[in-house]
Coordinates of C-alpha atoms in Angstrom, one line a residue:
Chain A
X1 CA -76.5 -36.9 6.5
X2 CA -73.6 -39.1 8.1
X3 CA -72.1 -37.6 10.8
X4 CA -73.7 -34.2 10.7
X5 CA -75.0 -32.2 13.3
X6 CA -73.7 -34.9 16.4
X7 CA -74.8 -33.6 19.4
X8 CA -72.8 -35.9 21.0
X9 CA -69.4 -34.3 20.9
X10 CA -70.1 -30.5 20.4
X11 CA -73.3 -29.9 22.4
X12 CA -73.4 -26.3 21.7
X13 CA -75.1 -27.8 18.1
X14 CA -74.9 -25.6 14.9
X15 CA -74.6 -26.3 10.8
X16 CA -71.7 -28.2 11.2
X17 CA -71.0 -31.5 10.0
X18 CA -68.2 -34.1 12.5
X19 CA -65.3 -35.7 11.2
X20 CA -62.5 -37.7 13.2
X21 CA -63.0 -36.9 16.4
X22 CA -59.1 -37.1 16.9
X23 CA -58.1 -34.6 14.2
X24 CA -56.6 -31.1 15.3
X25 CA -58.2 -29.3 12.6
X26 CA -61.5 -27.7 12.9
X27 CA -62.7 -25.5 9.7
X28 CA -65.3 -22.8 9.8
X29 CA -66.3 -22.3 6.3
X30 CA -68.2 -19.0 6.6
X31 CA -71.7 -19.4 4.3
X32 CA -70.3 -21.8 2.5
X33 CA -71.7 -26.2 2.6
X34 CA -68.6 -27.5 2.1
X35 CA -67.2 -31.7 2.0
X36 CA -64.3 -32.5 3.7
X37 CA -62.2 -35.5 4.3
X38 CA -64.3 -36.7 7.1
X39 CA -60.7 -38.3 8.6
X40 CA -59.1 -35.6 8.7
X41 CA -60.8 -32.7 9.8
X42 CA -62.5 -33.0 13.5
X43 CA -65.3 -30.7 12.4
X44 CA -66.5 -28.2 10.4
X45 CA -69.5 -26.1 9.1
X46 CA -71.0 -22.7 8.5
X47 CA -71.0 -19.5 11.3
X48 CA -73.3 -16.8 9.8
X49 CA -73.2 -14.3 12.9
X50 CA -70.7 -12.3 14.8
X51 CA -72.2 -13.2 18.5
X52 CA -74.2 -15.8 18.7
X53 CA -72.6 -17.8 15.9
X54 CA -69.0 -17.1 17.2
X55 CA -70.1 -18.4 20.5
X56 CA -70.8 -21.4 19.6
X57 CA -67.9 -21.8 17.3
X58 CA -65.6 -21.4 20.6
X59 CA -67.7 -23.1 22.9
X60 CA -67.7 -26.2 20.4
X61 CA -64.0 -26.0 19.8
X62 CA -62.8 -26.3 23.2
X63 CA -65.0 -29.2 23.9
X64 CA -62.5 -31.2 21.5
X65 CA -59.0 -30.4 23.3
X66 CA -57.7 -32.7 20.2
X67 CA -58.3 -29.6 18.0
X68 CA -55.5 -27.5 18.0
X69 CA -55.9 -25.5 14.7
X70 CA -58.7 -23.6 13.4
X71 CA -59.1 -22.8 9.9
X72 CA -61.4 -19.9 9.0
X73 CA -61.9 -20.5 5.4
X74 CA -64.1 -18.1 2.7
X75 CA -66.1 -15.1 2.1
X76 CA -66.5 -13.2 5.5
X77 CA -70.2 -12.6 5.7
X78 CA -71.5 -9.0 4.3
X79 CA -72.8 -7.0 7.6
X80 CA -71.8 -9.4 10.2
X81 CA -68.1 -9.5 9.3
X82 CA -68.4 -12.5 11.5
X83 CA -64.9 -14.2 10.5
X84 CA -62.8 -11.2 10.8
X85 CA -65.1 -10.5 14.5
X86 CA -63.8 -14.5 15.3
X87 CA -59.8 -13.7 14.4
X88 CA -60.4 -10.7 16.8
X89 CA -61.9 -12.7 19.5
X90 CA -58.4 -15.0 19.4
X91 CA -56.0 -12.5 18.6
X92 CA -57.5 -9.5 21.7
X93 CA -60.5 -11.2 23.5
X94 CA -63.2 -8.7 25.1
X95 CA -63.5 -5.5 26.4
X96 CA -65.5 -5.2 30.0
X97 CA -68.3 -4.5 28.2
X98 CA -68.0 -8.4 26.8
X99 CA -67.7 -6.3 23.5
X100 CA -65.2 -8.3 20.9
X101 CA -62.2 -5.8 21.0
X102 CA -61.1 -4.5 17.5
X103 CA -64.1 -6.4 16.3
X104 CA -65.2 -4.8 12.3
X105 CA -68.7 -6.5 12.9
X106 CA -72.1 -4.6 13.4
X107 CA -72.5 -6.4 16.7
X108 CA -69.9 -8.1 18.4
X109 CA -71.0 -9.1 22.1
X110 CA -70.0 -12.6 23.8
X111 CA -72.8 -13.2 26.0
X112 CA -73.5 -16.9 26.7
X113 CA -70.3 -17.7 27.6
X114 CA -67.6 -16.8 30.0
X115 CA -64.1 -15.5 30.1
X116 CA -62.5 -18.6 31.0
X117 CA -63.9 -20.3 27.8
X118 CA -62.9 -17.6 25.8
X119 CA -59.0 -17.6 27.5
X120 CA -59.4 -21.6 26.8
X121 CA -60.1 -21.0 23.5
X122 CA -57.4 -18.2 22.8
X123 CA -54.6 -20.9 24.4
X124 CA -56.1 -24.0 22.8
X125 CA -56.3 -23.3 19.0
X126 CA -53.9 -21.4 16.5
X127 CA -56.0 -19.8 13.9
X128 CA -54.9 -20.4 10.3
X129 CA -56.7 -17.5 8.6
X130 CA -57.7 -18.1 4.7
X131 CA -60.3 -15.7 4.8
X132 CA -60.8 -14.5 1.7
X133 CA -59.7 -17.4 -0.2
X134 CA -62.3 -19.7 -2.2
X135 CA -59.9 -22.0 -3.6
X136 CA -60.7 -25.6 -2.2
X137 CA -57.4 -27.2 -3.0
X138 CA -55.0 -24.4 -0.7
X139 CA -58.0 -25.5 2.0
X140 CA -57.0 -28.9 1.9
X141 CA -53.2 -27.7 1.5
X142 CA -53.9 -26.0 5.3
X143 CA -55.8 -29.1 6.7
X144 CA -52.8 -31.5 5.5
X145 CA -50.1 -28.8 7.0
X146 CA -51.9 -28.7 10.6
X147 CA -52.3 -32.3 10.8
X148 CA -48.6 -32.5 10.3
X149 CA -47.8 -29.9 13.0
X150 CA -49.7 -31.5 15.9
X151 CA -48.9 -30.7 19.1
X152 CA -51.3 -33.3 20.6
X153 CA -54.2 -32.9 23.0
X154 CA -54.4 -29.8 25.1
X155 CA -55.6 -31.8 27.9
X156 CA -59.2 -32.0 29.4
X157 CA -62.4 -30.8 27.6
X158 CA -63.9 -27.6 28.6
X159 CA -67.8 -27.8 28.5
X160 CA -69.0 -24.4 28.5
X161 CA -71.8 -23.5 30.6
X162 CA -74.8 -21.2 28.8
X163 CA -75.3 -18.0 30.9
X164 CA -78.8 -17.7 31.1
X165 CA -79.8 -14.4 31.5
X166 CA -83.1 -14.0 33.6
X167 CA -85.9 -12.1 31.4
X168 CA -88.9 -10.0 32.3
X169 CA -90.8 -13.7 33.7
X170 CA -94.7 -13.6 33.5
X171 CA -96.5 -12.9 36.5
X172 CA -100.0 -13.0 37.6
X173 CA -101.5 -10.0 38.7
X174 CA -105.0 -10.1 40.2
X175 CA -106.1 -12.0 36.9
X176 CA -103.5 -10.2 34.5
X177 CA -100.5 -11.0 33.4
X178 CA -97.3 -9.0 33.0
X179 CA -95.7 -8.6 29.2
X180 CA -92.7 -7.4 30.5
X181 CA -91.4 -5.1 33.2
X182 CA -93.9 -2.5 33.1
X183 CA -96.6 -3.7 30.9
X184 CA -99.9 -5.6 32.2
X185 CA -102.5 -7.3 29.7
X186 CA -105.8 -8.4 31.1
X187 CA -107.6 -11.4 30.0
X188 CA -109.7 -9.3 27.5
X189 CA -106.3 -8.2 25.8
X190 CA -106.5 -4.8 27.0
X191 CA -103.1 -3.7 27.4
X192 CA -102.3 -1.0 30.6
X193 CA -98.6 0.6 32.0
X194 CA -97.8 -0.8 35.2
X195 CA -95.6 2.5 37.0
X196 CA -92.8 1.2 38.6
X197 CA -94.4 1.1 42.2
X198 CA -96.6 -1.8 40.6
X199 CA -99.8 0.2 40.9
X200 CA -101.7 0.5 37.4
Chain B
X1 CA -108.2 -15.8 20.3
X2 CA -107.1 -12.9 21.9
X3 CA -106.9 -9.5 20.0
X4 CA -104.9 -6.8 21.8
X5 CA -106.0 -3.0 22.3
X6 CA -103.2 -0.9 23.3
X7 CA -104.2 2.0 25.9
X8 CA -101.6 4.7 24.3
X9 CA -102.1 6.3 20.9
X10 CA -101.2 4.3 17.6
X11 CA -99.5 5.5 15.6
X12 CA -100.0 5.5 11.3
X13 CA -97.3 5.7 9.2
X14 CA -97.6 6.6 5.2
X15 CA -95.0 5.4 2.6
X16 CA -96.4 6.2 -0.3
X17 CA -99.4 4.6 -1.4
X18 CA -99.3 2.1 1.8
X19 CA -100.3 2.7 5.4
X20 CA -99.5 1.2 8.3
X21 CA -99.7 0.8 12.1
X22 CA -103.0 1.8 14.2
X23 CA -104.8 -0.8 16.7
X24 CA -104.8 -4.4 15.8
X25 CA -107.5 -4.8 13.2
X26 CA -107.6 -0.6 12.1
X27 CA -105.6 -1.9 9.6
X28 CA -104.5 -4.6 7.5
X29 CA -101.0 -6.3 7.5
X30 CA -98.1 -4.7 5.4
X31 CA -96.4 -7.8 3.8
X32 CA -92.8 -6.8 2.5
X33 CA -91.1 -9.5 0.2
X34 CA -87.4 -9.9 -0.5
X35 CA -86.0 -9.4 -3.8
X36 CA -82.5 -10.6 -4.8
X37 CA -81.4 -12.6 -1.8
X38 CA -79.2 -14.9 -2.5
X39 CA -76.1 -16.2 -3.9
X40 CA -77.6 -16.8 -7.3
X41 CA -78.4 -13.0 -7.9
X42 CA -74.6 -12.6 -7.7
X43 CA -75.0 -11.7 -11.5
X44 CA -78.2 -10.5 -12.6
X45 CA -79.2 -12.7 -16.4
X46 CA -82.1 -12.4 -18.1
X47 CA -83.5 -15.4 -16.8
X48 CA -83.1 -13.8 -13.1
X49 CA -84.9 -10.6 -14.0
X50 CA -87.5 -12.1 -15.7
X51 CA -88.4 -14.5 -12.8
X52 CA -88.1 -10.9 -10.3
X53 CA -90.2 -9.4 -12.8
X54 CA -92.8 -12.0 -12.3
X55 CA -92.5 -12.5 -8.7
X56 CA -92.9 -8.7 -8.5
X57 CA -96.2 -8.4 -10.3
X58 CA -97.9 -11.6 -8.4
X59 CA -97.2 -9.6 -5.2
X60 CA -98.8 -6.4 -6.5
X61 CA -101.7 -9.1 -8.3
X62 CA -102.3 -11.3 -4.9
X63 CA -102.0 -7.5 -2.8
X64 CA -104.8 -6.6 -4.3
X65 CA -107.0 -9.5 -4.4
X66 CA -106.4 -10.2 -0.6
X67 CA -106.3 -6.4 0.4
X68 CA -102.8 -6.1 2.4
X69 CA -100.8 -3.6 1.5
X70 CA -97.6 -5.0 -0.6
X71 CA -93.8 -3.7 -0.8
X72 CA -90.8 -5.0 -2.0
X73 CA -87.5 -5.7 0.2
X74 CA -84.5 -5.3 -2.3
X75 CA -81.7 -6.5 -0.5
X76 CA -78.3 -5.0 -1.3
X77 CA -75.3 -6.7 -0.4
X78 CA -72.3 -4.9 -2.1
X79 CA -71.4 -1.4 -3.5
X80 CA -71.4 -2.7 -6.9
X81 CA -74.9 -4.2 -6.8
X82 CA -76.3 -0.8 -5.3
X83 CA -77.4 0.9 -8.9
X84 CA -78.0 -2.3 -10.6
X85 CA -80.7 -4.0 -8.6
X86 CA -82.5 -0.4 -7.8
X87 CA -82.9 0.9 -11.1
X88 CA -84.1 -2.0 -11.9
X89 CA -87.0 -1.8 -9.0
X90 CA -87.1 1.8 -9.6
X91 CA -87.8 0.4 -13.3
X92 CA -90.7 -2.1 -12.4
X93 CA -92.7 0.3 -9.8
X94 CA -94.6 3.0 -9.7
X95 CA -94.0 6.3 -8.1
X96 CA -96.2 5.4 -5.3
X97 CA -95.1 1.9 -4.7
X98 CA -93.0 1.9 -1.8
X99 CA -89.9 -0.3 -1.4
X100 CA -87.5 -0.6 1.3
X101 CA -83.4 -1.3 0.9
X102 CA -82.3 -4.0 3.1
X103 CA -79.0 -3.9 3.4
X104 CA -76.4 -5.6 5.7
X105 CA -73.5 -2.9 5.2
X106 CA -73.3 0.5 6.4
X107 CA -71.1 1.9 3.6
X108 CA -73.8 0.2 1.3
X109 CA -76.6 1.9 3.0
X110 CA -75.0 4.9 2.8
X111 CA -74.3 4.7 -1.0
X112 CA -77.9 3.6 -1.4
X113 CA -79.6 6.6 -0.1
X114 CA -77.1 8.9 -2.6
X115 CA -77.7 6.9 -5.2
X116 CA -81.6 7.1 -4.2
X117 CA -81.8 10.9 -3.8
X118 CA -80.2 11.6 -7.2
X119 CA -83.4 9.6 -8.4
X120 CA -85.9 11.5 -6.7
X121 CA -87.4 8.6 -5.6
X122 CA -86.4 8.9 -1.5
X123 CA -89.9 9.4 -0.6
X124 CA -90.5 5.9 -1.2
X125 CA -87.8 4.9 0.7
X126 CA -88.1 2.8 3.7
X127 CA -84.5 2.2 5.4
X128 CA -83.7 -1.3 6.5
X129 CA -82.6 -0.7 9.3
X130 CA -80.9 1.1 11.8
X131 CA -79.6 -0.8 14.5
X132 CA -76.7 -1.3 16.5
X133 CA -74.2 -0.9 14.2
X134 CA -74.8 2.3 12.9
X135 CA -71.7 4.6 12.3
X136 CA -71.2 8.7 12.3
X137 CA -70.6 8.5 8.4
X138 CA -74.1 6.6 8.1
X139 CA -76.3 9.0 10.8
X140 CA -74.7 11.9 8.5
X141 CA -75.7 10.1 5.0
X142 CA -79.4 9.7 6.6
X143 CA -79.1 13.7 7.9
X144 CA -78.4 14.2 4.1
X145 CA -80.7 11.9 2.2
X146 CA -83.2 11.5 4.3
X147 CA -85.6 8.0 3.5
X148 CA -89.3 8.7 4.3
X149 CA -89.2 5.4 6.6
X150 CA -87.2 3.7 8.7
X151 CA -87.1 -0.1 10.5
X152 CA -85.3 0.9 13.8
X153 CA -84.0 -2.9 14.8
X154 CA -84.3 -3.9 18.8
X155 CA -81.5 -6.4 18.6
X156 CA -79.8 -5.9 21.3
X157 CA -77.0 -8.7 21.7
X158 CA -75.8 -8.5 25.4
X159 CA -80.0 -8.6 26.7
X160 CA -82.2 -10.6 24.3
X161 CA -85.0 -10.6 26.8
X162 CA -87.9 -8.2 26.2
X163 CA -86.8 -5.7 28.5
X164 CA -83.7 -5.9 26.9
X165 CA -84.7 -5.4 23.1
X166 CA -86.9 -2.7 24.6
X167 CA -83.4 -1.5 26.4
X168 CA -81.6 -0.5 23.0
X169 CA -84.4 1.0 21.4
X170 CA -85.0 3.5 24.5
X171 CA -82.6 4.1 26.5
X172 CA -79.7 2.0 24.3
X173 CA -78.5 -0.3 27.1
X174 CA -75.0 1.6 27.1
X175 CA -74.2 0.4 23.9
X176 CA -75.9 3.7 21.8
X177 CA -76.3 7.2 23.6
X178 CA -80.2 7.9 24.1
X179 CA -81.3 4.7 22.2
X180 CA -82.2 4.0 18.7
X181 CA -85.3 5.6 18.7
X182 CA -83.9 8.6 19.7
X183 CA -81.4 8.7 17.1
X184 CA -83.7 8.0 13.9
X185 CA -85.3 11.2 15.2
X186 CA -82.5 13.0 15.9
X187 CA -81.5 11.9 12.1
X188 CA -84.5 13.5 10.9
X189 CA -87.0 10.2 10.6
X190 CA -90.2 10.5 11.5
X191 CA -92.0 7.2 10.5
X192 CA -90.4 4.6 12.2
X193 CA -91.4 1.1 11.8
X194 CA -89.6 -1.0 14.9
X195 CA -88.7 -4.6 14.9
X196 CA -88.7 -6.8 17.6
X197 CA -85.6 -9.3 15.8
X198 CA -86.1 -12.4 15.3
X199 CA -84.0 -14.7 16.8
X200 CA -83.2 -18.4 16.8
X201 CA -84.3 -20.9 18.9
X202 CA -82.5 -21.8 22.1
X203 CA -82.2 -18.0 21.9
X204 CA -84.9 -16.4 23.5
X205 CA -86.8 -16.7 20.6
X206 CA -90.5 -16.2 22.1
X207 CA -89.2 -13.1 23.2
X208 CA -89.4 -12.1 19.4
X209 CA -93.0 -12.1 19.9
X210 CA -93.3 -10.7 23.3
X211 CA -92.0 -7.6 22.5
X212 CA -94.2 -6.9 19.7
X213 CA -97.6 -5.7 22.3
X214 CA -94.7 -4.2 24.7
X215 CA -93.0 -2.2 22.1
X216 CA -96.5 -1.1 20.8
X217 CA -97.8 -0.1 23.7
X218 CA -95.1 1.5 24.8
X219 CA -94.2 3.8 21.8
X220 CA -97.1 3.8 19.5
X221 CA -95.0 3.1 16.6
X222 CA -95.4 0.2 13.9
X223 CA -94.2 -2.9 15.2
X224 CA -93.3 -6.1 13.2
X225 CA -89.9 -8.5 12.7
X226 CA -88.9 -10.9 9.9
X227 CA -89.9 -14.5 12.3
X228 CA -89.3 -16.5 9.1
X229 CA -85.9 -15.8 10.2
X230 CA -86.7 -17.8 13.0
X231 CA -87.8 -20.8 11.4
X232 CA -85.1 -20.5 8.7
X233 CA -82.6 -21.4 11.5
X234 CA -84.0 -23.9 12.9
X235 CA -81.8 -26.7 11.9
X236 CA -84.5 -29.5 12.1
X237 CA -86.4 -27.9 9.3
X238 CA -83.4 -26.6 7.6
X239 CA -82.4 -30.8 7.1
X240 CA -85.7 -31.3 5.8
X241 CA -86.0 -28.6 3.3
X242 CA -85.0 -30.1 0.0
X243 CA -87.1 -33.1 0.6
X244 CA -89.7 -31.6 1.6
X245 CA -90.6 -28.3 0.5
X246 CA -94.2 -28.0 1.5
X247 CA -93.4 -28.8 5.3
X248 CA -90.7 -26.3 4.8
X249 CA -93.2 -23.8 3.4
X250 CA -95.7 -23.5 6.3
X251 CA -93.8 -23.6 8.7
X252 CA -92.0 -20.9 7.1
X253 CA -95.4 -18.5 6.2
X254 CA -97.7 -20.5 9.1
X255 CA -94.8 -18.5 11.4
X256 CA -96.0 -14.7 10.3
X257 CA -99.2 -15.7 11.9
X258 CA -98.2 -15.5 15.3
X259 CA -97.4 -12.3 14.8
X260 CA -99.9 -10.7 13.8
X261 CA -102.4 -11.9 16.9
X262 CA -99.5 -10.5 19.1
X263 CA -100.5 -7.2 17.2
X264 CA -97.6 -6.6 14.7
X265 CA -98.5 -4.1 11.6
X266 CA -96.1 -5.6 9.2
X267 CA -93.7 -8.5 8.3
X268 CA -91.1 -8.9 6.4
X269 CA -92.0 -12.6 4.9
X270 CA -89.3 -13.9 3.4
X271 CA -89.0 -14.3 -1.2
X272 CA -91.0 -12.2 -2.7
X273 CA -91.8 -15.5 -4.5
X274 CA -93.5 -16.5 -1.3
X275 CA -96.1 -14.2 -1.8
X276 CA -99.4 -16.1 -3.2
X277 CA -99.3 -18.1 -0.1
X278 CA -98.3 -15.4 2.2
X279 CA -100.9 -12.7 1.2
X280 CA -104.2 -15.2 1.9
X281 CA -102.7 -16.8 4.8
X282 CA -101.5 -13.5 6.4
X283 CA -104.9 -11.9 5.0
X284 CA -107.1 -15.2 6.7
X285 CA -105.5 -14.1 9.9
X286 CA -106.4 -10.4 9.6
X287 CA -110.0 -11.5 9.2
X288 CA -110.1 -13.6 12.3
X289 CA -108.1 -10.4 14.4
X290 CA -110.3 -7.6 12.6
X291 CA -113.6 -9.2 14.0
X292 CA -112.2 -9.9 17.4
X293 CA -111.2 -6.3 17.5
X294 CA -114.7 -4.8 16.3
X295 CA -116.5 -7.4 18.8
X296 CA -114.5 -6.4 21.8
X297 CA -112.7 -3.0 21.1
X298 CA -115.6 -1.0 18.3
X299 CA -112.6 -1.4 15.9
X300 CA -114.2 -1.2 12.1
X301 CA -112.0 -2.5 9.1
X302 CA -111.1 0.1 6.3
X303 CA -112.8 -0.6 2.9
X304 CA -109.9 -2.0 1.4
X305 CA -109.5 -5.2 3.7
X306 CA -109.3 -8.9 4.2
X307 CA -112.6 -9.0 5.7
X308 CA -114.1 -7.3 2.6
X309 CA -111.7 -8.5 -0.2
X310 CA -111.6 -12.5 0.9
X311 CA -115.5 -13.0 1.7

């Protein structure tokens, strides 16, 4: 359990487990649970989905500005596609519709984070991308290579900000209560269409 | 305890020999388990099959006993795994047992349903699902080889609020032309099961359960969602797991509970090797909604139900 899951440096959280905070190398290892050299390798862990999972991926990453390479390392997941969606994110960033461009994956929106993070994360990290590759030892070949490339810290931290996107909130209406937009429940859990006006 | 009654019609869907949908307590909970998740079914040994076997028949065994309608969830996750694992379902069910594909790749899908129809067995079929991802090759595959059911998935990634997951399924939110529901008709389905997709924690997760009343009320159709999902993601348990299985394990089946007071008709529940705890906790909460429903709302319980079979 050492070092895994530390809120304290990458406070998006996630499967991950935290190395050397000073390392350039960060390694996304698709499904797989993998051990790394916990000195040379800032973090690393698993990123199942092609939104949310990516988000925090990039929102983590540029919260180190020591990390300047990031290895995407396995399988890509079946469905999701969410490693190949991650290398489109860095190599063309999003459409206006926040949509991941050239994305392969079912669902590729970036929602929770803004443009800025995501132009942060473009500049900040070069991918190296072994996806594909199950190998362990050309993993560790790739960690060894960045570390000896360096460029050094790319300056501040960038602590993304969550967007939090306002939902259908629960009201009270003369003793009932609103499910969502149009939809009222009384307190015997009879449920009724509220038009639009908000007359039942 | 609150049991829900929904003011538009409710809708009952047939696959096969199961039924479900209606007002809360008109019928009892469809439990779908998972079959072949995993990266140890990778390659199928005798050991494996035996243990599926097994699984297989204590979910038809405890589906009877507790009186909630059973189906498998054979989850596909590559073209070469698509004739293997459902001949072997095909092989361990009857023609009236029900089963749905639950598979993460549109390509898969698509060979799925051929490989399906050429077995005659498509009227069992319930798809799993169609959602955002959808292509033009797959919506022509379904045109073709129609599957008697469909899950039609509300995940709607740029809106996860109700009103959002409501969004793609009617009106697609700008990211599908008329909205899912549209579209599995337009395809040709006409039992559609929707799910409300379950998401993490920290990511409007409540709102999983919301939607299920709102997306009931407001289409009629079966409602339900995988929440074990949900907990599975949910990193505090997920460190605890190996230690401690049994916390792991209801908090894992106590979770399908919460939907079913919020008026969901199925679940998909996780292993199918889940199922002797599953069935009797999902079929304790069926009792508790059925006589809430019959108090308040006249609704009687069919003859085959919790309330009868778990006196």
């Amino acid at each position: 359990m050492k070092g895994r899951n530390s809120m304290n440096e990458y406070l998006w959280g996630g499967e991950f487990n935290t190395g050397n905070y000073e390392s350039p190398v960060a390694v996304v290892t698709m499904a797989e649970r993998i051990d790394l050299p916990e000195g040379k390798v800032a973090v690393w862990g698993k990123m199942m989905t092609e939104n949310l999972g990516v988000e925090k991926v990039v929102a983590n990453i540029i919260s180190n500005p020591n990390i300047r390479f990031l290895i995407i390392f396995g399988s890509d997941i079946r469905g999701h596609r969410s490693g190949s969606t991650l290398l489109s994110l860095h190599e063309n960033g999003l459409g206006e519709d926040n949509r991941i461009l050239g994305a392969p994956g079912a669902m590729p929106y970036i929602e929770n984070i803004d443009r800025e993070a995501v132009e942060r994360f473009q500049q900040q990290v070069e991918i190296v991308n072994l996806l594909g590759e199950e190998k362990e030892e050309g993993l560790l070949k790739a960690i060894d290579d960045c570390i000896e490339k360096d460029p050094g810290s790319f300056g501040d931290p960038y602590i993304a900000i969550k967007i939090e996107t306002k939902g259908a909130q629960m009201e009270d209406l003369q003793g009932k209560i609103a499910l969502c937009r149009d939809l009222l429940l009384d307190p015997l859990g009879k449920i009724t269409t509220l038009n639009t006006q908000g007359e039942e | 305890m609150i049991v829900y009654s929904f003011a538009t019609e409710q809708k009952i869907c047939e696959i096969g020999s199961v039924k479900v949908g209606g007002q809360p307590g008109e019928l009892p909970t469809l439990l779908i388990g998972t079959v072949f998740y995993g990266r140890r079914y990778k390659e199928l040994n005798e050991e494996l099959l035996e243990k599926a076997s097994k699984d297989i028949e204590a979910q038809r065994t405890i589906s009877e006993e507790t009186g909630n309608p059973s189906m498998l969830d054979v989850f596909i996750d590559s073209e070469e795994h698509v004739e293997e694992r459902l001949s072997y379902v095909l092989d361990h069910t009857s023609s009236m047992e029900p089963f749905s594909i639950d598979v993460p790749e549109a390509e898969v899908r698509i060979e799925a349903l051929d490989y399906l129809d050429g077995q005659g067995a498509l009227d069992r079929v319930l798809y799993n699902s169609m959602n955002l991802g959808i292509t033009e090759e797959e919506k022509e595959a379904i045109r073709s080889h129609p599957p008697k059911a469909a899950i039609v998935l509300g995940y709607n990634p740029r809106d996860l609020s109700t009103d959002g997951r409501m969004g793609i399924l009617g009106h697609g939110s700008g990211m599908v032309e008329g909205g899912l529901i549209e579209m599995a008709l337009e395809c040709g389905i006409e039992n559609l099961l929707l799910d409300t997709a379950a998401t993490p924690f920290d990511h409007k997760a409540a709102e999983t359960l919301r939607s299920i009343p709102a997306m009931k009320n407001r289409w009629g159709y079966p409602v339900g969602c995988s929440i074990h999902n949900t907990v599975e993601s949910w990193l505090w348990l997920k460190k605890r797991r190996k230690e401690n299985r049994e916390l792991y394990n209801i908090c894992d089946i106590g979770s399908n509970g919460l939907t079913i007071v919020l008026g969901a008709d199925y679940m998909v529940y996780g292993p199918v090797s889940n199922a002797p705890f599953a069935f009797p906790f999902v079929g304790m909460v069926d009792k508790l909604v059925s006589e809430g429903a019959e108090e308040y709302f006249g609704v009687e319980p069919p003859e085959i139900h919790p309330r009868s079979r778990m006196e």
